[in-house]
PDB file of C-alpha atoms in Angstrom:
ATOM      1  CA  MET A  25     100.881 107.270  82.470  1.00  0.00           C
ATOM      2  CA  ARG A  26     102.604 108.967  85.367  1.00  0.00           C
ATOM      3  CA  LEU A  27     102.840 107.030  88.292  1.00  0.00           C
ATOM      4  CA  ARG A  28     104.461 107.625  91.892  1.00  0.00           C
ATOM      5  CA  ALA A  29     104.680 106.164  95.346  1.00  0.00           C
ATOM      6  CA  TYR A  30     105.226 106.919  98.608  1.00  0.00           C
ATOM      7  CA  VAL A  31     106.757 104.461 101.380  1.00  0.00           C
ATOM      8  CA  LEU A  32     106.674 104.625 105.255  1.00  0.00           C
ATOM      9  CA  ALA A  33     110.316 103.641 106.262  1.00  0.00           C
ATOM     10  CA  ALA A  34     109.487 101.720 109.140  1.00  0.00           C
ATOM     11  CA  ASP A  35     109.715  98.001 109.039  1.00  0.00           C
ATOM     12  CA  PRO A  36     112.831  96.434 107.430  1.00  0.00           C
ATOM     13  CA  ALA A  37     111.027  92.919 107.144  1.00  0.00           C
ATOM     14  CA  TRP A  38     109.883  92.974 103.596  1.00  0.00           C
ATOM     15  CA  LEU A  39     110.840  96.239 102.346  1.00  0.00           C
ATOM     16  CA  GLU A  40     113.266  95.352  99.488  1.00  0.00           C
ATOM     17  CA  THR A  41     110.929  92.654  97.841  1.00  0.00           C
ATOM     18  CA  SER A  42     107.955  94.969  98.665  1.00  0.00           C
ATOM     19  CA  ILE A  43     109.918  98.360  96.766  1.00  0.00           C
ATOM     20  CA  GLN A  44     111.131  96.328  93.791  1.00  0.00           C
ATOM     21  CA  SER A  45     107.905  95.069  92.837  1.00  0.00           C
ATOM     22  CA  TYR A  46     107.067  98.253  91.603  1.00  0.00           C
ATOM     23  CA  TYR A  47     109.761 100.310  91.308  1.00  0.00           C
ATOM     24  CA  ASP A  48     110.352  99.834  87.224  1.00  0.00           C
ATOM     25  CA  VAL A  49     106.673 101.095  86.863  1.00  0.00           C
ATOM     26  CA  VAL A  50     107.004 104.536  89.226  1.00  0.00           C
ATOM     27  CA  GLU A  51     108.851 107.347  88.148  1.00  0.00           C
ATOM     28  CA  LYS A  52     109.453 108.507  91.785  1.00  0.00           C
ATOM     29  CA  ILE A  53     109.426 107.252  95.542  1.00  0.00           C
ATOM     30  CA  VAL A  54     109.047 108.989  98.173  1.00  0.00           C
ATOM     31  CA  VAL A  55     110.485 107.174 101.426  1.00  0.00           C
ATOM     32  CA  SER A  56     108.934 109.426 104.576  1.00  0.00           C
ATOM     33  CA  TYR A  57     110.739 108.428 108.199  1.00  0.00           C
ATOM     34  CA  ASP A  58     110.408 109.752 111.530  1.00  0.00           C
ATOM     35  CA  ARG A  59     113.416 111.886 112.476  1.00  0.00           C
ATOM     36  CA  ASN A  60     113.724 110.515 115.888  1.00  0.00           C
ATOM     37  CA  LYS A  61     113.936 107.011 114.778  1.00  0.00           C
ATOM     38  CA  VAL A  62     110.516 105.627 116.485  1.00  0.00           C
ATOM     39  CA  GLY A  63     107.043 104.512 115.913  1.00  0.00           C
ATOM     40  CA  TRP A  64     103.405 106.281 115.710  1.00  0.00           C
ATOM     41  CA  THR A  65     103.181 104.818 119.871  1.00  0.00           C
ATOM     42  CA  GLY A  66     107.148 106.563 120.404  1.00  0.00           C
ATOM     43  CA  ARG A  67     108.596 102.844 120.533  1.00  0.00           C
ATOM     44  CA  PRO A  68     112.204 103.077 118.649  1.00  0.00           C
ATOM     45  CA  LEU A  69     112.218 101.315 115.414  1.00  0.00           C
ATOM     46  CA  PRO A  70     114.900 100.307 113.272  1.00  0.00           C
ATOM     47  CA  ILE A  71     114.613 103.263 110.841  1.00  0.00           C
ATOM     48  CA  ASP A  72     118.432 103.262 109.490  1.00  0.00           C
ATOM     49  CA  GLU A  73     117.986  99.739 108.709  1.00  0.00           C
ATOM     50  CA  CYS A  74     114.807 100.853 106.435  1.00  0.00           C
ATOM     51  CA  LEU A  75     116.635 103.547 104.963  1.00  0.00           C
ATOM     52  CA  ASP A  76     119.766 101.446 104.112  1.00  0.00           C
ATOM     53  CA  ARG A  77     117.666  98.960 102.486  1.00  0.00           C
ATOM     54  CA  ALA A  78     115.832 101.238 100.829  1.00  0.00           C
ATOM     55  CA  LYS A  79     118.694 102.883  99.289  1.00  0.00           C
ATOM     56  CA  SER A  80     120.593  99.495  98.150  1.00  0.00           C
ATOM     57  CA  VAL A  81     117.319  99.143  95.487  1.00  0.00           C
ATOM     58  CA  ASP A  82     117.320 102.350  94.726  1.00  0.00           C
ATOM     59  CA  LYS A  83     119.564 101.778  91.290  1.00  0.00           C
ATOM     60  CA  ASP A  84     117.837 104.644  89.434  1.00  0.00           C
ATOM     61  CA  ASN A  85     117.974 107.689  92.171  1.00  0.00           C
ATOM     62  CA  LYS A  86     114.148 107.515  92.250  1.00  0.00           C
ATOM     63  CA  MET A  87     113.580 108.317  95.939  1.00  0.00           C
ATOM     64  CA  GLU A  88     113.288 111.246  97.795  1.00  0.00           C
ATOM     65  CA  PHE A  89     114.034 110.724 101.389  1.00  0.00           C
ATOM     66  CA  VAL A  90     111.886 112.796 104.026  1.00  0.00           C
ATOM     67  CA  PRO A  91     112.001 113.152 107.730  1.00  0.00           C
ATOM     68  CA  GLY A  92     109.230 114.394 109.543  1.00  0.00           C
ATOM     69  CA  ASP A  93     107.740 114.333 113.374  1.00  0.00           C
ATOM     70  CA  TYR A  94     105.090 111.705 113.811  1.00  0.00           C
ATOM     71  CA  ALA A  95     105.192 110.275 117.204  1.00  0.00           C
ATOM     72  CA  ILE A  96     102.897 112.723 119.104  1.00  0.00           C
ATOM     73  CA  LEU A  97     101.935 110.699 121.896  1.00  0.00           C
ATOM     74  CA  SER A  98      98.950 112.800 122.614  1.00  0.00           C
ATOM     75  CA  ASN A  99      97.340 110.967 119.710  1.00  0.00           C
ATOM     76  CA  ALA A 100      95.981 107.770 118.660  1.00  0.00           C
ATOM     77  CA  PRO A 101      98.551 105.742 116.755  1.00  0.00           C
ATOM     78  CA  MET A 102      96.468 105.858 113.973  1.00  0.00           C
ATOM     79  CA  ALA A 103      96.073 109.680 113.875  1.00  0.00           C
ATOM     80  CA  ASN A 104      99.938 109.851 113.635  1.00  0.00           C
ATOM     81  CA  GLU A 105      99.842 107.405 110.933  1.00  0.00           C
ATOM     82  CA  THR A 106      96.910 109.255 109.120  1.00  0.00           C
ATOM     83  CA  ARG A 107      99.209 112.739 109.296  1.00  0.00           C
ATOM     84  CA  GLN A 108     102.430 110.704 108.461  1.00  0.00           C
ATOM     85  CA  ARG A 109     100.505 109.404 105.102  1.00  0.00           C
ATOM     86  CA  ARG A 110      98.798 112.463 104.237  1.00  0.00           C
ATOM     87  CA  GLU A 111     102.133 114.478 104.022  1.00  0.00           C
ATOM     88  CA  ALA A 112     103.823 111.953 102.116  1.00  0.00           C
ATOM     89  CA  LEU A 113     101.174 111.777  99.944  1.00  0.00           C
ATOM     90  CA  ALA A 114     101.343 115.709  99.539  1.00  0.00           C
ATOM     91  CA  ARG A 115     105.194 115.243  98.795  1.00  0.00           C
ATOM     92  CA  ALA A 116     104.627 112.225  95.858  1.00  0.00           C
ATOM     93  CA  GLY A 117     103.499 115.638  94.038  1.00  0.00           C
ATOM     94  CA  ASP A 118     101.999 115.484  89.999  1.00  0.00           C
ATOM     95  CA  ALA A 119     101.647 112.224  88.958  1.00  0.00           C
ATOM     96  CA  ASP A 120      97.882 110.574  87.437  1.00  0.00           C
ATOM     97  CA  TRP A 121      98.184 107.734  90.332  1.00  0.00           C
ATOM     98  CA  VAL A 122     100.288 107.505  93.867  1.00  0.00           C
ATOM     99  CA  LEU A 123     100.800 104.204  94.695  1.00  0.00           C
ATOM    100  CA  GLN A 124     100.282 104.153  98.914  1.00  0.00           C
ATOM    101  CA  LEU A 125     101.378 100.069  99.458  1.00  0.00           C
ATOM    102  CA  ASP A 126     102.832  99.139 102.946  1.00  0.00           C
ATOM    103  CA  THR A 127     106.222  97.843 102.684  1.00  0.00           C
ATOM    104  CA  ASP A 128     105.282  94.114 103.247  1.00  0.00           C
ATOM    105  CA  GLU A 129     103.235  94.207 100.116  1.00  0.00           C
ATOM    106  CA  VAL A 130     103.714  93.002  97.124  1.00  0.00           C
ATOM    107  CA  VAL A 131     103.044  93.792  93.772  1.00  0.00           C
ATOM    108  CA  THR A 132     102.675  90.221  91.635  1.00  0.00           C
ATOM    109  CA  ASN A 133     102.096  91.860  87.932  1.00  0.00           C
ATOM    110  CA  PRO A 134     103.120  95.432  87.712  1.00  0.00           C
ATOM    111  CA  SER A 135     102.420  95.839  83.904  1.00  0.00           C
ATOM    112  CA  SER A 136      98.504  94.370  84.763  1.00  0.00           C
ATOM    113  CA  LEU A 137      98.910  97.306  87.695  1.00  0.00           C
ATOM    114  CA  LEU A 138      99.972  99.599  84.966  1.00  0.00           C
ATOM    115  CA  LYS A 139      97.116  98.736  82.603  1.00  0.00           C
ATOM    116  CA  ARG A 140      94.280  98.554  85.082  1.00  0.00           C
ATOM    117  CA  LEU A 141      95.276 102.002  86.295  1.00  0.00           C
ATOM    118  CA  ALA A 142      95.523 103.574  82.997  1.00  0.00           C
ATOM    119  CA  ALA A 143      92.012 102.199  82.290  1.00  0.00           C
ATOM    120  CA  PHE A 144      90.327 104.650  84.917  1.00  0.00           C
ATOM    121  CA  PRO A 145      88.146 107.331  84.486  1.00  0.00           C
ATOM    122  CA  ALA A 146      89.390 110.421  86.035  1.00  0.00           C
ATOM    123  CA  SER A 147      85.953 110.263  88.514  1.00  0.00           C
ATOM    124  CA  VAL A 148      87.584 107.089  89.996  1.00  0.00           C
ATOM    125  CA  ALA A 149      89.501 108.684  92.878  1.00  0.00           C
ATOM    126  CA  CYS A 150      91.119 105.339  94.602  1.00  0.00           C
ATOM    127  CA  VAL A 151      91.739 102.093  93.784  1.00  0.00           C
ATOM    128  CA  ARG A 152      91.514  98.811  96.203  1.00  0.00           C
ATOM    129  CA  TRP A 153      93.405  95.757  94.898  1.00  0.00           C
ATOM    130  CA  PRO A 154      92.472  92.290  96.162  1.00  0.00           C
ATOM    131  CA  MET A 155      95.318  90.573  98.299  1.00  0.00           C
ATOM    132  CA  ARG A 156      96.192  87.273  99.604  1.00  0.00           C
ATOM    133  CA  SER A 157      97.391  87.246 103.123  1.00  0.00           C
ATOM    134  CA  PHE A 158      99.790  85.470 104.468  1.00  0.00           C
ATOM    135  CA  PHE A 159      99.950  84.812 108.442  1.00  0.00           C
ATOM    136  CA  GLN A 160     102.620  82.537 109.142  1.00  0.00           C
ATOM    137  CA  GLN A 161     105.151  79.532 107.845  1.00  0.00           C
ATOM    138  CA  SER A 162     104.669  76.191 109.035  1.00  0.00           C
ATOM    139  CA  THR A 163     107.197  74.531 110.859  1.00  0.00           C
ATOM    140  CA  ASP A 164     107.950  72.692 107.304  1.00  0.00           C
ATOM    141  CA  GLY A 165     108.538  75.993 106.068  1.00  0.00           C
ATOM    142  CA  ARG A 166     105.706  76.482 104.003  1.00  0.00           C
ATOM    143  CA  TYR A 167     103.690  79.308 104.120  1.00  0.00           C
ATOM    144  CA  LEU A 168     100.307  79.791 105.779  1.00  0.00           C
ATOM    145  CA  GLU A 169      97.964  81.341 103.733  1.00  0.00           C
ATOM    146  CA  VAL A 170      94.373  82.595 105.047  1.00  0.00           C
ATOM    147  CA  CYS A 171      91.765  81.061 103.259  1.00  0.00           C
ATOM    148  CA  SER A 172      87.935  80.212 103.579  1.00  0.00           C
ATOM    149  CA  LYS A 173      86.994  76.992 105.227  1.00  0.00           C
ATOM    150  CA  ARG A 174      86.662  75.307 101.887  1.00  0.00           C
ATOM    151  CA  ARG A 175      88.838  77.242  99.199  1.00  0.00           C
ATOM    152  CA  GLY A 176      91.297  80.342  98.188  1.00  0.00           C
ATOM    153  CA  HIS A 177      90.540  83.857 100.203  1.00  0.00           C
ATOM    154  CA  VAL A 178      91.099  87.091  98.668  1.00  0.00           C
ATOM    155  CA  GLU A 179      91.147  90.496 100.839  1.00  0.00           C
ATOM    156  CA  GLU A 180      90.239  93.931  99.837  1.00  0.00           C
ATOM    157  CA  TYR A 181      92.450  95.952 101.785  1.00  0.00           C
ATOM    158  CA  PHE A 182      92.581  99.958 101.644  1.00  0.00           C
ATOM    159  CA  PRO A 183      93.102 101.766  98.552  1.00  0.00           C
ATOM    160  CA  VAL A 184      96.358 100.705  96.966  1.00  0.00           C
ATOM    161  CA  ALA A 185      96.578 103.617  94.585  1.00  0.00           C
ATOM    162  CA  VAL A 186      95.149 107.227  95.155  1.00  0.00           C
ATOM    163  CA  ARG A 187      95.024 110.411  92.793  1.00  0.00           C
ATOM    164  CA  PRO A 188      97.096 113.314  94.118  1.00  0.00           C
ATOM    165  CA  GLY A 189      95.175 115.884  96.300  1.00  0.00           C
ATOM    166  CA  ALA A 190      93.094 113.058  97.585  1.00  0.00           C
ATOM    167  CA  THR A 191      91.896 113.593 101.261  1.00  0.00           C
ATOM    168  CA  LEU A 192      92.884 110.745 103.393  1.00  0.00           C
ATOM    169  CA  ALA A 193      90.596 110.260 106.382  1.00  0.00           C
ATOM    170  CA  GLU A 194      92.067 107.708 108.100  1.00  0.00           C
ATOM    171  CA  ALA A 195      95.431 105.648 107.333  1.00  0.00           C
ATOM    172  CA  ARG A 196      95.303 104.822 103.541  1.00  0.00           C
ATOM    173  CA  CYS A 197      91.407 105.411 103.454  1.00  0.00           C
ATOM    174  CA  THR A 198      90.234 108.422 101.418  1.00  0.00           C
ATOM    175  CA  HIS A 199      87.516 110.914 102.880  1.00  0.00           C
ATOM    176  CA  LYS A 200      84.331 108.932 103.916  1.00  0.00           C
ATOM    177  CA  ASP A 201      82.296 111.255 101.779  1.00  0.00           C
ATOM    178  CA  THR A 202      84.290 109.980  98.414  1.00  0.00           C
ATOM    179  CA  MET A 203      84.416 106.569  99.810  1.00  0.00           C
ATOM    180  CA  THR A 204      80.444 106.292  99.687  1.00  0.00           C
ATOM    181  CA  LEU A 205      80.418 107.100  96.002  1.00  0.00           C
ATOM    182  CA  LYS A 206      80.877 104.220  94.148  1.00  0.00           C
ATOM    183  CA  SER A 207      82.061 105.496  90.981  1.00  0.00           C
ATOM    184  CA  ARG A 208      84.965 107.349  93.278  1.00  0.00           C
ATOM    185  CA  THR A 209      86.217 104.082  95.141  1.00  0.00           C
ATOM    186  CA  PHE A 210      86.852 101.339  93.113  1.00  0.00           C
ATOM    187  CA  SER A 211      87.225  97.489  93.895  1.00  0.00           C
ATOM    188  CA  PHE A 212      87.713  94.728  91.181  1.00  0.00           C
ATOM    189  CA  GLU A 213      85.569  92.008  93.375  1.00  0.00           C
ATOM    190  CA  SER A 214      82.259  94.331  93.030  1.00  0.00           C
ATOM    191  CA  LEU A 215      82.633  94.694  88.909  1.00  0.00           C
ATOM    192  CA  SER A 216      80.002  93.128  87.001  1.00  0.00           C
ATOM    193  CA  ASP A 217      81.746  93.142  84.024  1.00  0.00           C
ATOM    194  CA  PRO A 218      83.598  89.610  84.501  1.00  0.00           C
ATOM    195  CA  ASN A 219      86.380  90.577  82.157  1.00  0.00           C
ATOM    196  CA  ALA A 220      87.185  93.359  84.002  1.00  0.00           C
ATOM    197  CA  ARG A 221      87.749  91.008  87.097  1.00  0.00           C
ATOM    198  CA  LEU A 222      91.617  90.303  88.170  1.00  0.00           C
ATOM    199  CA  ALA A 223      92.838  86.830  87.206  1.00  0.00           C
ATOM    200  CA  ARG A 224      94.360  85.301  90.541  1.00  0.00           C
ATOM    201  CA  ASN A 225      97.959  85.916  89.212  1.00  0.00           C
ATOM    202  CA  GLU A 226      97.229  89.563  89.121  1.00  0.00           C
ATOM    203  CA  THR A 227      96.712  89.730  92.902  1.00  0.00           C
ATOM    204  CA  MET A 228      98.935  91.249  95.409  1.00  0.00           C
ATOM    205  CA  LEU A 229     100.402  89.396  98.092  1.00  0.00           C
ATOM    206  CA  HIS A 230     100.626  90.952 101.991  1.00  0.00           C
ATOM    207  CA  PHE A 231     102.841  89.322 104.121  1.00  0.00           C
ATOM    208  CA  SER A 232     101.899  91.538 106.973  1.00  0.00           C
ATOM    209  CA  TRP A 233     102.523  88.773 109.698  1.00  0.00           C
ATOM    210  CA  VAL A 234     105.011  86.987 108.480  1.00  0.00           C
ATOM    211  CA  ARG A 235     108.195  87.718 109.777  1.00  0.00           C
ATOM    212  CA  SER A 236     110.530  87.077 112.760  1.00  0.00           C
ATOM    213  CA  ASP A 237     109.634  86.796 116.354  1.00  0.00           C
ATOM    214  CA  GLU A 238     111.866  90.138 117.095  1.00  0.00           C
ATOM    215  CA  GLN A 239     110.119  91.944 114.494  1.00  0.00           C
ATOM    216  CA  MET A 240     106.373  90.854 115.059  1.00  0.00           C
ATOM    217  CA  ARG A 241     106.743  91.753 118.725  1.00  0.00           C
ATOM    218  CA  ARG A 242     108.009  95.051 117.431  1.00  0.00           C
ATOM    219  CA  LYS A 243     105.456  95.650 115.003  1.00  0.00           C
ATOM    220  CA  LEU A 244     102.564  95.099 117.826  1.00  0.00           C
ATOM    221  CA  GLN A 245     104.106  97.507 120.018  1.00  0.00           C
ATOM    222  CA  SER A 246     104.259 100.241 117.388  1.00  0.00           C
ATOM    223  CA  TRP A 247     101.800  99.983 114.542  1.00  0.00           C
ATOM    224  CA  GLY A 248      98.657 102.087 114.109  1.00  0.00           C
ATOM    225  CA  HIS A 249      96.430  98.915 115.504  1.00  0.00           C
ATOM    226  CA  SER A 250      98.374  98.698 118.822  1.00  0.00           C
ATOM    227  CA  ARG A 251      95.685 100.075 121.174  1.00  0.00           C
ATOM    228  CA  ASP A 252      92.886  98.168 119.292  1.00  0.00           C
ATOM    229  CA  PHE A 253      93.559  94.834 121.046  1.00  0.00           C
ATOM    230  CA  ASP A 254      95.326  92.597 123.724  1.00  0.00           C
ATOM    231  CA  THR A 255      98.676  92.347 121.615  1.00  0.00           C
ATOM    232  CA  GLU A 256     100.497  90.371 124.220  1.00  0.00           C
ATOM    233  CA  ARG A 257      97.936  87.792 124.078  1.00  0.00           C
ATOM    234  CA  TYR A 258      96.737  87.739 121.007  1.00  0.00           C
ATOM    235  CA  TYR A 259     100.949  87.403 119.984  1.00  0.00           C
ATOM    236  CA  ARG A 260     101.107  84.429 122.347  1.00  0.00           C
ATOM    237  CA  GLU A 261      97.641  82.456 121.877  1.00  0.00           C
ATOM    238  CA  ILE A 262      97.482  82.696 118.386  1.00  0.00           C
ATOM    239  CA  TRP A 263     100.653  84.132 116.498  1.00  0.00           C
ATOM    240  CA  SER A 264     102.975  81.818 118.398  1.00  0.00           C
ATOM    241  CA  ARG A 265     100.783  78.597 118.197  1.00  0.00           C
ATOM    242  CA  ALA A 266     100.278  78.908 114.418  1.00  0.00           C
ATOM    243  CA  PRO A 267     103.102  76.959 112.754  1.00  0.00           C
ATOM    244  CA  THR A 268     102.212  73.732 114.618  1.00  0.00           C
ATOM    245  CA  GLU A 269      98.630  74.352 115.355  1.00  0.00           C
ATOM    246  CA  TRP A 270      97.457  76.309 112.430  1.00  0.00           C
ATOM    247  CA  LYS A 271      94.922  73.652 111.722  1.00  0.00           C
ATOM    248  CA  SER A 272      92.918  74.276 114.489  1.00  0.00           C
ATOM    249  CA  LEU A 273      92.533  78.299 114.006  1.00  0.00           C
ATOM    250  CA  ARG A 274      89.301  79.363 113.104  1.00  0.00           C
ATOM    251  CA  ASP A 275      88.055  83.254 112.917  1.00  0.00           C
ATOM    252  CA  PHE A 276      91.401  84.480 114.277  1.00  0.00           C
ATOM    253  CA  HIS A 277      91.801  88.150 113.014  1.00  0.00           C
ATOM    254  CA  PRO A 278      92.347  90.354 115.982  1.00  0.00           C
ATOM    255  CA  PHE A 279      89.917  92.384 115.781  1.00  0.00           C
ATOM    256  CA  ALA A 280      87.819  91.397 112.838  1.00  0.00           C
ATOM    257  CA  PRO A 281      87.707  87.710 113.453  1.00  0.00           C
ATOM    258  CA  PRO A 282      85.667  86.221 110.401  1.00  0.00           C
ATOM    259  CA  THR A 283      88.088  88.393 108.481  1.00  0.00           C
ATOM    260  CA  TRP A 284      89.846  85.595 108.936  1.00  0.00           C
ATOM    261  CA  PRO A 285      88.530  82.013 108.696  1.00  0.00           C
ATOM    262  CA  ALA A 286      91.063  79.793 108.451  1.00  0.00           C
ATOM    263  CA  LEU A 287      94.744  79.200 107.181  1.00  0.00           C
ATOM    264  CA  ARG A 288      96.796  76.631 104.776  1.00  0.00           C
ATOM    265  CA  PRO A 289      99.862  75.903 103.716  1.00  0.00           C
ATOM    266  CA  THR A 290     100.869  77.061 100.379  1.00  0.00           C
ATOM    267  CA  GLU A 291     103.295  77.427  97.823  1.00  0.00           C
ATOM    268  CA  LEU A 292     104.175  81.292  97.045  1.00  0.00           C
ATOM    269  CA  PRO A 293     103.375  82.270  93.313  1.00  0.00           C
ATOM    270  CA  TYR A 294     106.099  84.830  93.435  1.00  0.00           C
ATOM    271  CA  ALA A 295     109.957  84.612  94.329  1.00  0.00           C
ATOM    272  CA  VAL A 296     110.273  86.507  97.226  1.00  0.00           C
ATOM    273  CA  ASN A 297     113.433  87.358  99.882  1.00  0.00           C
ATOM    274  CA  TRP A 298     112.831  87.767 103.457  1.00  0.00           C
TER     275      TRP A 298
END
């Protein structure tokens, strides 16, 4: 099976850890970046740092670095993100699957990823993969994982792998007509066959909100959802409080509150570098 990937180089926080988690199982990685070193809202980003970090882990010369212009300020940030992803996916070229992981998402079991993707029939056009989400770190250094009020919690994020030629309608999501066809959009959590369900050690890790104060502010000002909620208030009243007041946070997702019911401190099942 031929597996490729694309990366949007804009956020250095977890970049090396993310790429290294699947580097050995892909044959090519398209690294897409804005030539003007700005994000989708026009805010400056540390693009050079991202490129340097990507190059530092490219031991087998698998990466193709592709600049573009993605800060069209008359567009909504999400429209700019979608455009960049479409171009990166097209550049990835011929393969059985193209990974489209963000640089704060980590594959914990690459052999399982290969095995699962190889087993799908051609009618399956995109794959959603459950992720454990981490929001902050407590004052004692433990990672704060999103959980339900009683037990562990996983989320089904956007498709992490798509077929070449798939139409991305918004960000990583495929065209809505495809999304409505269960045979073409796949979620392990919805499988009726228990033997096909993912074991917990196959679940990916998502570190979207685990980062330094500076990195968090930059993310909130430049990402695709920067206009979807009051970012400054959320930063001040939720994210900044979490290390000491995590026990009191309930239904705290910024624009879909029930998505994140609560937090709990946990040990990571994977050695990460940040």
